[in-house]
Short mmCIF file of C-alpha atoms in Angstrom, two decimals:
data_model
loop_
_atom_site.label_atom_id
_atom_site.label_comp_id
_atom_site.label_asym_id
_atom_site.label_seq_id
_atom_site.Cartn_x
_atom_site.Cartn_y
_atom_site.Cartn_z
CA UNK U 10 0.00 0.00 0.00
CA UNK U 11 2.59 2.44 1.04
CA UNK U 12 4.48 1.50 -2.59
CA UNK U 13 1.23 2.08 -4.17
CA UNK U 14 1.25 5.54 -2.83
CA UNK U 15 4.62 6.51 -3.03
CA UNK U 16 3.53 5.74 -6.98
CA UNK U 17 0.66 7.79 -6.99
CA UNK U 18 2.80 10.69 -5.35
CA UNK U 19 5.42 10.41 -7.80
CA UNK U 20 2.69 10.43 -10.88
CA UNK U 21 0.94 13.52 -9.25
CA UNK U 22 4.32 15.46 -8.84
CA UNK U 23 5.15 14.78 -12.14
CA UNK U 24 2.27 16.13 -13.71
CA UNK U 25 2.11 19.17 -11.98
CA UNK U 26 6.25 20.11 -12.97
CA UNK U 27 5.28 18.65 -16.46
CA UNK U 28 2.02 21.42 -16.51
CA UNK U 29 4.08 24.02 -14.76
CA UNK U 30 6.29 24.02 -17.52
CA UNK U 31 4.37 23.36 -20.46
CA UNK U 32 2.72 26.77 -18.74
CA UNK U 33 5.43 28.78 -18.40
CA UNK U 34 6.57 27.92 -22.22
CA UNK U 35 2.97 28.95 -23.64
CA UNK U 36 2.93 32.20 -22.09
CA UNK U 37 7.05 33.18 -23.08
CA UNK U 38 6.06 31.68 -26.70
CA UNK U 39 2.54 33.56 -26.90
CA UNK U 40 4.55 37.38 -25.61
CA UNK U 41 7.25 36.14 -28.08
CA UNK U 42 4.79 35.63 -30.83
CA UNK U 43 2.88 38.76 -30.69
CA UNK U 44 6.80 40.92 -30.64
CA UNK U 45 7.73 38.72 -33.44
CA UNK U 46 4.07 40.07 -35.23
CA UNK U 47 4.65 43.01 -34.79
CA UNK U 48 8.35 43.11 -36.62
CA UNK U 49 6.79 41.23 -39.37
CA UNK U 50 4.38 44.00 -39.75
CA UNK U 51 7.18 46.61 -39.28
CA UNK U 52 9.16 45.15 -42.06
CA UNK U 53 6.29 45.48 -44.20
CA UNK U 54 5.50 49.27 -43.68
CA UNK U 55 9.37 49.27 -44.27
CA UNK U 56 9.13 47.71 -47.60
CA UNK U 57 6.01 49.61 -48.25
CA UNK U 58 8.34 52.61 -49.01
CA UNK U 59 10.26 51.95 -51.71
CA UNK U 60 9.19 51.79 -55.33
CA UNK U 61 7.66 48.84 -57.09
CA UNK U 62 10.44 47.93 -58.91
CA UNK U 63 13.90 49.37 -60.08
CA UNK U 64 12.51 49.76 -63.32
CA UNK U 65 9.40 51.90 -62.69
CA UNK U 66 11.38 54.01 -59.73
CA UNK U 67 11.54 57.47 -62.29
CA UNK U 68 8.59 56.01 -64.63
CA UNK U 69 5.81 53.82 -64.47
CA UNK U 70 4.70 51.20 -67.10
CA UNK U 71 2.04 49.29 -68.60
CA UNK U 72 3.85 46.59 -69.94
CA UNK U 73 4.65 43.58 -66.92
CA UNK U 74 7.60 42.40 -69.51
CA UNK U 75 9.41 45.74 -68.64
CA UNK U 76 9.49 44.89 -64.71
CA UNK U 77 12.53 42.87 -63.24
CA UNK U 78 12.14 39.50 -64.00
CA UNK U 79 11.46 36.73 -61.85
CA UNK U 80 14.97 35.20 -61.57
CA UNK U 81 16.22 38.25 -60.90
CA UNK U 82 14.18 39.75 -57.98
CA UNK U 83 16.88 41.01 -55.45
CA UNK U 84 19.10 43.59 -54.95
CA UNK U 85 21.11 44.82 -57.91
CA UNK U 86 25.23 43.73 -58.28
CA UNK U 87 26.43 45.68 -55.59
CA UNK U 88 23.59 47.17 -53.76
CA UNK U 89 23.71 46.78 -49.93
CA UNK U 90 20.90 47.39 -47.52
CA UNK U 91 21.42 51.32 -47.51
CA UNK U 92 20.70 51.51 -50.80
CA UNK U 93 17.48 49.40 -51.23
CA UNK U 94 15.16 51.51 -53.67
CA UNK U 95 12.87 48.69 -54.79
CA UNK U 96 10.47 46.14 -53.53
CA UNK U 97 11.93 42.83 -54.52
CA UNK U 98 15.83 44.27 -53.64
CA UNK U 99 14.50 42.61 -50.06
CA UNK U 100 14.18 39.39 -51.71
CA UNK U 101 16.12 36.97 -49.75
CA UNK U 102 17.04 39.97 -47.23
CA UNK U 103 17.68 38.86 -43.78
CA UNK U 104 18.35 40.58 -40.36
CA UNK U 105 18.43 39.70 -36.30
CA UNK U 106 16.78 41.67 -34.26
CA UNK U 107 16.61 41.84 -30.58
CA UNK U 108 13.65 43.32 -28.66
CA UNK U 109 14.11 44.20 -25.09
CA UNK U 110 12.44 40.69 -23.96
CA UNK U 111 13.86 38.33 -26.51
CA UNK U 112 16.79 38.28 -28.69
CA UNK U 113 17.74 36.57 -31.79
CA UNK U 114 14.46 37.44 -33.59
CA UNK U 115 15.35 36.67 -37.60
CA UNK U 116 13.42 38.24 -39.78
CA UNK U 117 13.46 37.08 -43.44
CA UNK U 118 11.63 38.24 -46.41
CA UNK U 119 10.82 36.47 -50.11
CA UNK U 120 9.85 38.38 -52.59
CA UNK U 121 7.64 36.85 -55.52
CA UNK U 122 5.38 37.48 -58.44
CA UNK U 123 2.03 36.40 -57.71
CA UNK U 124 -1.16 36.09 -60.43
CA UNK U 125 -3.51 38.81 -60.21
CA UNK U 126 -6.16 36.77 -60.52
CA UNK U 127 -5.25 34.11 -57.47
CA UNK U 128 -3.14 36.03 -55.48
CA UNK U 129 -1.94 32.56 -54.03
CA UNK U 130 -0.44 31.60 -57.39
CA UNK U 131 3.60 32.19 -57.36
CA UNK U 132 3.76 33.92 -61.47
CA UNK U 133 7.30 32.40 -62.76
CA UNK U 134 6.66 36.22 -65.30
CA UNK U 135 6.80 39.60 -64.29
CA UNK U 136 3.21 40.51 -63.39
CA UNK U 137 1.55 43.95 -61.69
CA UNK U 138 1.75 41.81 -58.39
CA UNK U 139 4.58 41.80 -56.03
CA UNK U 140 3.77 39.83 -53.19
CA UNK U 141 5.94 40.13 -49.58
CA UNK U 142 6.15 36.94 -47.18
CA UNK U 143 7.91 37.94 -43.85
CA UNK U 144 8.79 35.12 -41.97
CA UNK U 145 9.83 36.02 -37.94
CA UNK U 146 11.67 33.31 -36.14
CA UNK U 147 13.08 33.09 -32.46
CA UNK U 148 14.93 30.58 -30.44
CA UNK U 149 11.20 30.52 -28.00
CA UNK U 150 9.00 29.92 -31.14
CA UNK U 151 8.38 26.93 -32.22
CA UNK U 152 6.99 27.81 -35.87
CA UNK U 153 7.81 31.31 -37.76
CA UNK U 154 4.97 34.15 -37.47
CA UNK U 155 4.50 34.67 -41.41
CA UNK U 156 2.89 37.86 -43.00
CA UNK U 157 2.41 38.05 -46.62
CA UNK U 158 1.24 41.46 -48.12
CA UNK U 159 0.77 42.60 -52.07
CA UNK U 160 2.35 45.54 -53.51
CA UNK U 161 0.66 46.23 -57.18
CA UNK U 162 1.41 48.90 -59.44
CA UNK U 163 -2.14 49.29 -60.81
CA UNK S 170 4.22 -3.83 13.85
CA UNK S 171 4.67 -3.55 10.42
CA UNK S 172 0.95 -2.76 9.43
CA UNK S 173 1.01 -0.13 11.84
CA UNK S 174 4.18 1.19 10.19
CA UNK S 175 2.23 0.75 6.64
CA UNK S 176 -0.73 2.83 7.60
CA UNK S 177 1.40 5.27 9.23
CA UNK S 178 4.25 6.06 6.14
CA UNK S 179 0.63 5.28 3.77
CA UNK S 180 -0.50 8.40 5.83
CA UNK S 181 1.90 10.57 5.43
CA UNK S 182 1.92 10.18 1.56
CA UNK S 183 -1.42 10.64 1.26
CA UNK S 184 -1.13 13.59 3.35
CA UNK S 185 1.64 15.00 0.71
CA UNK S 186 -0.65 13.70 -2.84
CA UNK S 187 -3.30 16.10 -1.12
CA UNK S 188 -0.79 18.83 -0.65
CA UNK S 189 0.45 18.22 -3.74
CA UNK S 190 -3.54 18.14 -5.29
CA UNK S 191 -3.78 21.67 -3.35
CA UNK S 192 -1.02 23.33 -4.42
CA UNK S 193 -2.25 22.07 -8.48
CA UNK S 194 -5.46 24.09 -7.53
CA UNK S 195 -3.38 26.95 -6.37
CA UNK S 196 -1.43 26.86 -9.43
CA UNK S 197 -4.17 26.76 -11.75
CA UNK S 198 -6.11 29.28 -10.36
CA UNK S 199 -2.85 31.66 -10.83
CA UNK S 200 -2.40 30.53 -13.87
CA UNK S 201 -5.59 31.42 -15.39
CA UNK S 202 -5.25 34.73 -13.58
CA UNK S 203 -1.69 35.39 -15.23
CA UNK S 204 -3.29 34.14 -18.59
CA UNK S 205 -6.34 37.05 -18.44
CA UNK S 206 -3.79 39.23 -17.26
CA UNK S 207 -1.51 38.49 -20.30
CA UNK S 208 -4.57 38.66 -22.57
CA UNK S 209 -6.08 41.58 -21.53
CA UNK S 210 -2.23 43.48 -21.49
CA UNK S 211 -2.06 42.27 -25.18
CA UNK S 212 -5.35 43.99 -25.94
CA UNK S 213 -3.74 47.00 -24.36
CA UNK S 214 -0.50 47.01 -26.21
CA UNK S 215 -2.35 46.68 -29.94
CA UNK S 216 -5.32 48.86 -29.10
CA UNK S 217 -2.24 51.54 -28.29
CA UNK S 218 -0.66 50.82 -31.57
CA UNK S 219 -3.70 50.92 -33.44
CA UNK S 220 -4.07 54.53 -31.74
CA UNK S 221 -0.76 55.82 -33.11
CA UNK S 222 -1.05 54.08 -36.49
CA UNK S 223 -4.26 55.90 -36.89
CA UNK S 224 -2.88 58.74 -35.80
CA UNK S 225 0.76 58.79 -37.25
CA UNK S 226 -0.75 57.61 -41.12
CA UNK S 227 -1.87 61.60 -41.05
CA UNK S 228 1.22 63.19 -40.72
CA UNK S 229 1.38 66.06 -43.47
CA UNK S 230 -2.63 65.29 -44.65
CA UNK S 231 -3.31 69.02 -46.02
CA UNK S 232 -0.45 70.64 -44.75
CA UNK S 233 2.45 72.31 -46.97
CA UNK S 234 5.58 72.48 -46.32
CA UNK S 235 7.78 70.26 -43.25
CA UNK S 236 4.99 68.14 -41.45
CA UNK S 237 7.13 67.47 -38.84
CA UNK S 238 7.85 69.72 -35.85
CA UNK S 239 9.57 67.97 -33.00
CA UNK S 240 11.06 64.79 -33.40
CA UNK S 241 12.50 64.00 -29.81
CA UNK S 242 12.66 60.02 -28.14
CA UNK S 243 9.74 60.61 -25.77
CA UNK S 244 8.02 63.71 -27.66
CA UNK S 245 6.45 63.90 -31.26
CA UNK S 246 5.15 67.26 -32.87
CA UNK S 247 3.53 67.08 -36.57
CA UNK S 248 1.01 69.18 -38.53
CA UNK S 249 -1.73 67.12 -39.80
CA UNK S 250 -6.01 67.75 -40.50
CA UNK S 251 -6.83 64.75 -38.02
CA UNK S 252 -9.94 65.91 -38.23
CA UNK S 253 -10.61 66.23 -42.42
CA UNK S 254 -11.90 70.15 -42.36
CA UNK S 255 -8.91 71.31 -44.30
CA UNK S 256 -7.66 73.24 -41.65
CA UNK S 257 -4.35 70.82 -39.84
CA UNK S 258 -3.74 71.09 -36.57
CA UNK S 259 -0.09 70.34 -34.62
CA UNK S 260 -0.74 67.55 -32.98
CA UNK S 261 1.64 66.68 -29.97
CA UNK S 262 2.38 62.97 -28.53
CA UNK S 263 4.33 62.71 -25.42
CA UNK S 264 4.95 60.46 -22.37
CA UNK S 265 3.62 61.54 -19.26
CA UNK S 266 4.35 60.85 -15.76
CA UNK S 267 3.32 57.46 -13.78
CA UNK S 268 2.22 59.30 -10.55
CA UNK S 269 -0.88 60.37 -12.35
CA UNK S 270 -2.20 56.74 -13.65
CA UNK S 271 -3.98 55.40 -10.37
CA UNK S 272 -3.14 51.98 -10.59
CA UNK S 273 -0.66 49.26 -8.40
CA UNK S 274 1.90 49.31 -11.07
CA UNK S 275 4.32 52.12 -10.30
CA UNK S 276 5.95 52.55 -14.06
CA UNK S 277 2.92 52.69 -16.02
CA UNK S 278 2.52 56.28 -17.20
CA UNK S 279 0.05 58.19 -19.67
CA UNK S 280 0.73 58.45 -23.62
CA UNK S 281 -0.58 62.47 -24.03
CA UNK S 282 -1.88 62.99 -27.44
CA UNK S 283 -3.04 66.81 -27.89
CA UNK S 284 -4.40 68.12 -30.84
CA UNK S 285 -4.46 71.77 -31.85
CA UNK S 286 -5.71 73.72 -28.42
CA UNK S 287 -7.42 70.86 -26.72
CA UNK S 288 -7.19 70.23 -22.96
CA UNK S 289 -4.29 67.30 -22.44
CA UNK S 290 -5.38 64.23 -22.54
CA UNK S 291 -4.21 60.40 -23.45
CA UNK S 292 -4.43 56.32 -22.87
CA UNK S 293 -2.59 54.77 -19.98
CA UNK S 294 -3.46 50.85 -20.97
CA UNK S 295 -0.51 49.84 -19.17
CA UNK S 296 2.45 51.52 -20.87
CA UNK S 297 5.29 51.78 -19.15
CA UNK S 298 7.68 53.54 -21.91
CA UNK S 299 7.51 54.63 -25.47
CA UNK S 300 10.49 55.86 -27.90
CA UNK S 301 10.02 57.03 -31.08
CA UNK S 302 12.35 56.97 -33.49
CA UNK S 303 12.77 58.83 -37.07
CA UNK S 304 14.19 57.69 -40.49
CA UNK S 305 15.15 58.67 -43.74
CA UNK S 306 13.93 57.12 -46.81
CA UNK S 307 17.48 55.03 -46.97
CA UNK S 308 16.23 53.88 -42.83
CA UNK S 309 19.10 56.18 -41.84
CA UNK S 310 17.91 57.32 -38.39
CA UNK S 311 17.39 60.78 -38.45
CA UNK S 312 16.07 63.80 -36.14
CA UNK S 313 16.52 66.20 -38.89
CA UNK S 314 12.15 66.71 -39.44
CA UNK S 315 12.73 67.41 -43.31
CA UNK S 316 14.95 64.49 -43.55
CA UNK S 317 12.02 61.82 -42.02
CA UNK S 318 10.46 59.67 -43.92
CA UNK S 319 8.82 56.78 -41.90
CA UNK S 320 8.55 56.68 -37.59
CA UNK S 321 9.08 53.76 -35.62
CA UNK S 322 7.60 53.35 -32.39
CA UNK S 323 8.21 51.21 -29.43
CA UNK S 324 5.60 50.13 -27.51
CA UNK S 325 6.63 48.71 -23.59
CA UNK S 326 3.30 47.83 -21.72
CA UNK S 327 3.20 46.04 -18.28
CA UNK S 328 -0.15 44.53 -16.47
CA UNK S 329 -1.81 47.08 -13.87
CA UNK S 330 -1.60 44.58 -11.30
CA UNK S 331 1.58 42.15 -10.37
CA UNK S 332 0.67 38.36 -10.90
CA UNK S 333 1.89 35.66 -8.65
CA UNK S 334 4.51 33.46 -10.94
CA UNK S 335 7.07 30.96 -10.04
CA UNK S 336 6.29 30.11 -6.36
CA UNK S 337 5.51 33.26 -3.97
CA UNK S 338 7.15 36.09 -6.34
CA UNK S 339 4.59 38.40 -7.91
CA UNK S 340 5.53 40.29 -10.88
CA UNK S 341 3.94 42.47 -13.20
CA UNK S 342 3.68 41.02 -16.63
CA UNK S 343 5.25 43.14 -19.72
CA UNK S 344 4.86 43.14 -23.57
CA UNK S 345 7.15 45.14 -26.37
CA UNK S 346 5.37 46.16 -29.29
CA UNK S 347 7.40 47.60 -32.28
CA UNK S 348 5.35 49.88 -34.68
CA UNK S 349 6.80 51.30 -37.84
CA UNK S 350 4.35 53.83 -39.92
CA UNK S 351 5.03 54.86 -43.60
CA UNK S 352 2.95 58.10 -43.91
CA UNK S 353 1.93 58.93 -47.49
CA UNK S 354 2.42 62.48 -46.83
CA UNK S 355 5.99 62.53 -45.57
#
């Protein structure tokens, strides 16, 4: 009897470390999530300024063909971070941020041409459509926070 | 001998699994408190950034020439017509002081927002600090306000009252909120 209950005490305090800590993770990874939402959306007001593409940055156009094409959507030969004048030159643009509670946030954001029509069609040619995925990871999230937003030059 | 022995240490364990079954109780009664807490301090810290985006999106609306008045860490100063009359007004933001926010939380402090000649006024909702900070077009920061071209704001919040965590400690429960606004008119 007194085995049984030593068992049963062991079970019990297990539990209640095993909820104490499953917890204490959900609340660090649900503040961590909503900082990490809010850098997404940051980098897309960030993104929001620059011109649609390096092509259309003096004058517009009417023709898709006379955008940057799709294999080519990032920053030009030698352009660094400073000199970012166009949507897609953040294709493939990366940077760590740390927020008072949290460090190590990544932020990463793709670039892509999307279809007009279904806006969750990737276009492999230049279309009016630029669409922005920002992905936010941390060492206390266990999946990214993504945030996709579409830039069009209609 | 031995079965008194038995029902004595078979006692005692019992005793503990009920302490043990207590303390669970306690626990998830705190935890549910923390977790309203927490939700209702996240509420807080986007309805406050849904203020300023609001707000901040306006800078320049039907105003010529620099929008931009002050551009300090703690205060903010633009022209804009917040109000759509075609008249702008300077509208001021700065942080307050936490002596006037009657709450347990000794660091959470009032966010003024005064527009044109109105009397001062502003949302608490837990925030403890607030910078703002100015860039140029390149995301040089800048305080030079013909030189700005987007405003990033961050947003520290903390609960009103301190929750019980980890064992006896209370402590008040925080959020960081990072807002960036691109305003057309900039």
């Amino acid at each position: 009897m007194a085995i049984g209950s030593l068992v049963l005490l062991i079970i019990t305090t297990l539990n209640f470390n095993s909820s104490y800590l499953y917890n204490s993770n959900i609340e660090i990874e649900n503040k961590v999530m909503l900082t990490a939402f809010s850098l997404a959306d940051a980098m897309i007001e960030e993104v929001k300024a620059r011109s649609f593409d390096e092509k259309t940055i003096q004058f517009t156009t009417v023709n898709p063909s006379m955008l940057t094409s799709s294999g080519s959507l990032g920053p030009e030969a030698g352009e660094t971070y400073a000199g970012f004048d166009d949507i897609d030159d953040y294709n493939g643009y990366q940077r760590l941020v740390s927020a008072p509670h949290a460090e190590d946030y990544t932020i990463k954001t793709v670039i892509q041409y999307v279809n007009g029509e279904k806006p969750d069609e990737v276009s492999a040619i230049q279309t009016f459509y630029k669409r922005t995925t920002v992905y936010v990871t941390s060492p206390y999230l266990k999946h990214a926070v993504k945030l996709s937003f579409i830039f069009t030059l209609k | 001998m031995n079965v008194i022995l038995d029902i004595f240490s078979s006692t005692v364990i019992a005793g503990i699994v009920i302490l043990v079954m207590m303390n669970f109780k306690l626990f998830t009664t705190d935890a549910k408190l923390s977790s309203d807490a927490e939700l209702q301090l996240q509420t807080n810290t986007k309805t406050l950034a849904q203020i300023l985006d609001y707000d901040l999106r306006k800078i320049g609306y039907n105003y010529n020439g620099t929008a931009i008045i002050t551009a300090q860490a703690k205060r903010f100063s633009y022209w804009a017509d917040t109000d759509n009359n075609g008249t702008p007004e300077i509208v001021t933001y700065f942080l307050g002081d936490s002596t006037i926010v009657p709450t347990p939380n000794p660091r959470d402090k009032n966010l003024f927002r005064v527009i044109g000649t109105d009397t001062t006024g502003g949302a608490a909702l837990g925030l403890v600090d607030v910078r703002f900070t100015y860039r140029t077009a390149a995301g040089v920061i800048t305080s030079i306000p013909a030189n700005i071209k987007y405003i990033e704001v961050g947003i520290w919040t903390q609960s009103p009252y301190a929750v019980r965590k980890y064992g006896d400690v209370s402590d008040y429960l925080y959020n960081y909120w990072q807002l960036t606004v691109n305003p057309r008119n900039l």
